[in-house]
Coordinates of C-alpha atoms in Angstrom, one line a residue:
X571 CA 64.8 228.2 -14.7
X572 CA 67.3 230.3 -16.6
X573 CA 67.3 233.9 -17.1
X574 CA 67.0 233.0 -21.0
X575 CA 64.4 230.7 -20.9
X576 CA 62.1 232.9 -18.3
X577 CA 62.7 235.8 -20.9
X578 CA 62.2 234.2 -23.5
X579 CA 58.6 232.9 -21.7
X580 CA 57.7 236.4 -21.1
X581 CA 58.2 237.3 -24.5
X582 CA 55.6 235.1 -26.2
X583 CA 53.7 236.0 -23.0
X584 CA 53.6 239.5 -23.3
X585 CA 53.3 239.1 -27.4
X586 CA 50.3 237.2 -26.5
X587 CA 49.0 240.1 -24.2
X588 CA 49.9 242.6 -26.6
X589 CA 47.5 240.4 -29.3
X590 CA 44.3 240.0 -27.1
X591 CA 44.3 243.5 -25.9
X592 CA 44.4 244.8 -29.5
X593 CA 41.7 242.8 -30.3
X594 CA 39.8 243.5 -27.6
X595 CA 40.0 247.3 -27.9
X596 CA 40.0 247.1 -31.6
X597 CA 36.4 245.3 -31.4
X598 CA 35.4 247.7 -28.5
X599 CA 36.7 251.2 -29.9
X600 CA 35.3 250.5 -33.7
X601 CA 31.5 249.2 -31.9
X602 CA 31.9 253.0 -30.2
X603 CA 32.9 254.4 -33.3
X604 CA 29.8 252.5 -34.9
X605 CA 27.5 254.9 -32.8
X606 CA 29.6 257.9 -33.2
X607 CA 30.2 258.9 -36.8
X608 CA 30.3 262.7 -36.1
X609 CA 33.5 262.2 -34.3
X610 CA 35.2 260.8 -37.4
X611 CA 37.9 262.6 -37.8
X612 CA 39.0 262.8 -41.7
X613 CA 35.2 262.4 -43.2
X614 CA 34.5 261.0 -46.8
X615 CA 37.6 259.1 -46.2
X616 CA 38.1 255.3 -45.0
X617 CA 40.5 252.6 -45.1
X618 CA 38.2 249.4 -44.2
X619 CA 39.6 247.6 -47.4
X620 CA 43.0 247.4 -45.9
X621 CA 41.6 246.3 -42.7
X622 CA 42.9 242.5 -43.0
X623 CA 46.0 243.4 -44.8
X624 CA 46.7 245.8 -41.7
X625 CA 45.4 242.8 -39.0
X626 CA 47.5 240.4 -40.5
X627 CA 50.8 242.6 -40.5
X628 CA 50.2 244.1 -37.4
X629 CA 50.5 240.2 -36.0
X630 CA 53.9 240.6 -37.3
X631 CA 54.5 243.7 -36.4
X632 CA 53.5 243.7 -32.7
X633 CA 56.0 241.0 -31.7
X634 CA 59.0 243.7 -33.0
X635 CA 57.2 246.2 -30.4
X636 CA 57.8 243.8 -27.7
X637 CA 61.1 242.3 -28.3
X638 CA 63.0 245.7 -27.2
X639 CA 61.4 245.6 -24.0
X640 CA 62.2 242.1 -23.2
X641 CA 66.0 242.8 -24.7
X642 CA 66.3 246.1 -21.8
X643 CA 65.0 243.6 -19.0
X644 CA 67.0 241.1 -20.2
X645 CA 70.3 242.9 -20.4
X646 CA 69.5 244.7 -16.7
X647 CA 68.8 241.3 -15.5
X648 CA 72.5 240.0 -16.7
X649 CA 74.2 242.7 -15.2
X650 CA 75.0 244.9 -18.4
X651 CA 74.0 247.6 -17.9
X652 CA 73.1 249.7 -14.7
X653 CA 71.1 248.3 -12.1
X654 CA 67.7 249.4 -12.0
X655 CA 66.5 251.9 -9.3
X656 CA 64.2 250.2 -6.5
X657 CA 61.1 250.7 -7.2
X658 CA 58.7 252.8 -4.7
X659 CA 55.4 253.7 -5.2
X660 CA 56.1 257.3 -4.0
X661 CA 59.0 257.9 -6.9
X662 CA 56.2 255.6 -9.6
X663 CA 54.7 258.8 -11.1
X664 CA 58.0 261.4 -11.5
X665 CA 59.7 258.2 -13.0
X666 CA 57.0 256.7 -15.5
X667 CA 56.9 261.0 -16.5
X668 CA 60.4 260.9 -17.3
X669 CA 60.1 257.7 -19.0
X670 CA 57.2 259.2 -21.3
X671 CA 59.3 262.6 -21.8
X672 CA 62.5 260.5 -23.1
X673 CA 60.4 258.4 -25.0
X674 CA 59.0 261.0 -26.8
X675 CA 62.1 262.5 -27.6
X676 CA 63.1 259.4 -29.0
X677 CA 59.9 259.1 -30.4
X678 CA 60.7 261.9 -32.3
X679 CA 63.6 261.6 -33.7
X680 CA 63.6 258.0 -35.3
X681 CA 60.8 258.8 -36.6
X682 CA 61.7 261.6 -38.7
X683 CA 64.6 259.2 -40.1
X684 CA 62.4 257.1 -41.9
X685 CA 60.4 260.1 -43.1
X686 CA 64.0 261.4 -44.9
X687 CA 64.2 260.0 -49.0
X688 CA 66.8 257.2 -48.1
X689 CA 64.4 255.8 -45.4
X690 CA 60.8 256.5 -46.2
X691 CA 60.5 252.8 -48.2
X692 CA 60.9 251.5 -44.6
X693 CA 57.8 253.6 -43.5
X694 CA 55.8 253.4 -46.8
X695 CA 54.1 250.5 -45.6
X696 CA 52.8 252.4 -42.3
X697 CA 52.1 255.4 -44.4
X698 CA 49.4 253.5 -46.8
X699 CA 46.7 254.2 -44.1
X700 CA 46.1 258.0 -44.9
X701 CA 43.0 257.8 -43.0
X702 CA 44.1 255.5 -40.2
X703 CA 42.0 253.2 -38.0
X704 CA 42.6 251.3 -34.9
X705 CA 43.4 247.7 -37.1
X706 CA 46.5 250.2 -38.5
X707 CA 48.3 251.2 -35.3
X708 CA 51.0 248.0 -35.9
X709 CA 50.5 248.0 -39.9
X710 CA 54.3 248.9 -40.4
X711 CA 57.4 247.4 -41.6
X712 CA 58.8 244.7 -38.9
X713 CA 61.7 246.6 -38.4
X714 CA 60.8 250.0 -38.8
X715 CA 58.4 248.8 -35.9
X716 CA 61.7 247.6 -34.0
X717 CA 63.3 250.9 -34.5
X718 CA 61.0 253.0 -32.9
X719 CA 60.1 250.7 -30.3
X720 CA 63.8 250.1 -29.5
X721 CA 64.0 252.6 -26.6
X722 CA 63.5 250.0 -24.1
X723 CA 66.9 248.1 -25.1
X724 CA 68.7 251.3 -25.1
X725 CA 67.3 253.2 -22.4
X726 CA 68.4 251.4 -19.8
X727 CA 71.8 251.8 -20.6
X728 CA 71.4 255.5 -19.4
X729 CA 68.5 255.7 -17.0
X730 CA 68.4 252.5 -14.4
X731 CA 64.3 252.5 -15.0
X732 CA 62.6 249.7 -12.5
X733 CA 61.4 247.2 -14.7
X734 CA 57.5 248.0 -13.6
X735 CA 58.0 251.6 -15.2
X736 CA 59.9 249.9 -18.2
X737 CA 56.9 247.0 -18.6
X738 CA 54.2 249.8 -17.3
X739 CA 55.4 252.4 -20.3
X740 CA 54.9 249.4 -23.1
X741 CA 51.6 248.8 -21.9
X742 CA 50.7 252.4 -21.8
X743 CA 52.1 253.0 -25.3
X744 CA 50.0 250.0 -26.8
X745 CA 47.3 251.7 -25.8
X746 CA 48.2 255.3 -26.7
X747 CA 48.9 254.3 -30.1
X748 CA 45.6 252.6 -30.5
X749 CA 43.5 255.1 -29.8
X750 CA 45.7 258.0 -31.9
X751 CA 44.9 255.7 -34.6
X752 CA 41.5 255.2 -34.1
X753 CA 40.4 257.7 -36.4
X754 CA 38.2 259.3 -34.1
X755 CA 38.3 262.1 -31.8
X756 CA 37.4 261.4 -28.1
X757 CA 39.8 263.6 -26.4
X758 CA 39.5 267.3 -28.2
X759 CA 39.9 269.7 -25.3
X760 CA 42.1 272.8 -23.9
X761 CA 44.5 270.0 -22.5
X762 CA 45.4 269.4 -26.2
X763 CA 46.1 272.4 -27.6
X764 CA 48.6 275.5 -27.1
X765 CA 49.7 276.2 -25.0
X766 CA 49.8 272.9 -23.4
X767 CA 52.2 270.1 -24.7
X768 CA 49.5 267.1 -24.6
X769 CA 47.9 266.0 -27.7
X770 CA 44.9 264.1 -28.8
X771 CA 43.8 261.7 -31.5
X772 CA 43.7 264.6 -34.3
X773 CA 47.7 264.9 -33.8
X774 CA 48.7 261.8 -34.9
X775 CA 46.0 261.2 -37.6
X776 CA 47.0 265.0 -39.1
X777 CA 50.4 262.9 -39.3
X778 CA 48.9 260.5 -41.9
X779 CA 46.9 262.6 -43.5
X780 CA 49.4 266.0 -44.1
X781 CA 52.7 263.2 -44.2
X782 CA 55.5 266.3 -42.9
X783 CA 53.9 267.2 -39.5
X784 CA 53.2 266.0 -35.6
X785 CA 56.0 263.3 -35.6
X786 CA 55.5 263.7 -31.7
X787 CA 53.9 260.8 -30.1
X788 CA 52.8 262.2 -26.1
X789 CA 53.9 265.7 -26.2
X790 CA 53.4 268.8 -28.8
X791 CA 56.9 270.2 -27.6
X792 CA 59.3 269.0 -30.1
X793 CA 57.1 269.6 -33.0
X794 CA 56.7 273.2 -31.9
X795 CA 60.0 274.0 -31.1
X796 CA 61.3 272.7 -34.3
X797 CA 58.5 273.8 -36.2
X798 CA 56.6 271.0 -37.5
X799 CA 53.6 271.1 -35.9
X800 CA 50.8 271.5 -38.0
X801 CA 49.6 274.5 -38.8
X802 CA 45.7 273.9 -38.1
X803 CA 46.4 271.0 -35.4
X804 CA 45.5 274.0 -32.6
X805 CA 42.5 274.9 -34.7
X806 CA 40.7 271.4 -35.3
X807 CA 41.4 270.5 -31.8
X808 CA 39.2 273.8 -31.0
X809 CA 36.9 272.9 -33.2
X810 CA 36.1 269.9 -32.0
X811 CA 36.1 270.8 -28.8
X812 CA 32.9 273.4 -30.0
X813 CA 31.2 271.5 -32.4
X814 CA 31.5 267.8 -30.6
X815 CA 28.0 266.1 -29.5
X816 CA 28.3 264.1 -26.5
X817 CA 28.7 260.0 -26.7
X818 CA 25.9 257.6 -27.8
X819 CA 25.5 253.8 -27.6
X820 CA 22.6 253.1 -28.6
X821 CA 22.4 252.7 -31.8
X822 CA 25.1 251.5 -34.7
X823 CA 25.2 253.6 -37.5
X824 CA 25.0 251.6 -41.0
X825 CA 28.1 251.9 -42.8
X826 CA 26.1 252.8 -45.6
X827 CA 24.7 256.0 -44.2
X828 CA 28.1 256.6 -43.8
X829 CA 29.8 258.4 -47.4
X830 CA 32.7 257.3 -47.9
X831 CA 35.7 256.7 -50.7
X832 CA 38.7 254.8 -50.3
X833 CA 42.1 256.3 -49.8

């Protein structure tokens, strides 16, 4: 088999991953959510009208999240850029660190371009879901998508990453952007708030909701050393951390009992 064909298989392959799993924890996060109103982040608010809009260009968008990473393998693979590192089980967890901290960074970055005048109609589209949900994560602009995502075509042009790290990271990012989408706040503890760098759901969804903070996507770092961290991000993370009643599942909560206006 070529090395074009077998990539090419593993990109439809890992499309088709990336497409059940966000189904799966899309069904699964909104039936805990169901039970769990309190936790709603940004209440009297919702975005359910959007939801097939956001399903349908998410199937789009998704497939621009995996083509970078298939791209880095590829060009490892063919000799263009450096060799990747052996991989060793011992050297898994400092490396797949890294790879999250440079990610990040580049997380942060590219995605303050497209908040800048010239860009923004790129992001507008992601931007629609003030009150975001789990369906929203991939509701953005095809290439917008791409140019976030891209990392894994250009980071191994600098860092030889094993491709288990490079595959492992995309799989943990589908997931991490999930639930900071979700809309609801599982996560609220000291962990998330100054002075340590990790963040939880409230971050991202003070993003969509306040527009010109948290561009961070793991860490809190950037945004505080540059000073766009939200000014009461610290303060809702505490208070949720006080006021949050532990998990139910017993019992779905009728929308209806739930007040709520549209965006």
């Amino acid at each position: 088999m070529s090395d074009e064909l077998f990539y090419l298989l593993f990109l439809f392959g890992f499309y088709a991953t990336t497409v059940v799993t966000y189904f799966a924890l899309g069904y699964g996060l909104t039936w805990v959510n169901d039970r769990n109103p309190e936790r709603k982040i940004q209440k009297g608010r919702g975005s359910d009208k959007r939801r097939r809009a956001e399903v349908r260009q998410s199937l789009v968008s998704m497939f621009s999240a995996c083509l970078p990473l298939t791209i880095g393998l590829y060009v490892q693979q063919k000799g263009w850029a450096p060799g990747p590192w052996t991989f060793n089980w011992w050297a898994a967890v400092p490396l797949f660190v890294l790879c999250m901290f440079l990610y990040d960074t580049w997380f942060y970055f590219m995605h303050r371009l497209p908040h800048t005048k010239w860009l923004f109609p790129l992001h507008a589209l992601h931007h629609r879901s003030v009150a975001p949900t789990i369906w929203s994560t991939y509701s953005e602009d095809f290439f917008d998508n791409f140019l976030l995502q891209s990392f894994s075509a250009v980071v191994v042009f600098a860092v030889p990453f094993p491709p288990a790290i490079l595959i492992g990271h995309r799989l943990f990012e589908h997931f991490n952007g999930m639930f900071g989408h979700c809309g609801f706040e599982y996560f609220a503890s000291s962990t998330a708030r100054y002075p340590s760098p990790l963040l939880c759901t409230t971050f991202h969804d003070q993003h969509h909701s306040g527009f010109k903070y948290n561009y961070g996507n793991y860490f809190s770092f950037w945004d505080r050393v540059l000073g766009t961290i939200s000014p009461n991000y610290d303060r809702r993370v505490k208070a949720f951390e006080d006021e949050g009643q532990p998990l139910t599942f017993s019992r779905a909560v009728d929308l209806a009992e739930v007040q709520e206006k549209p965006d």
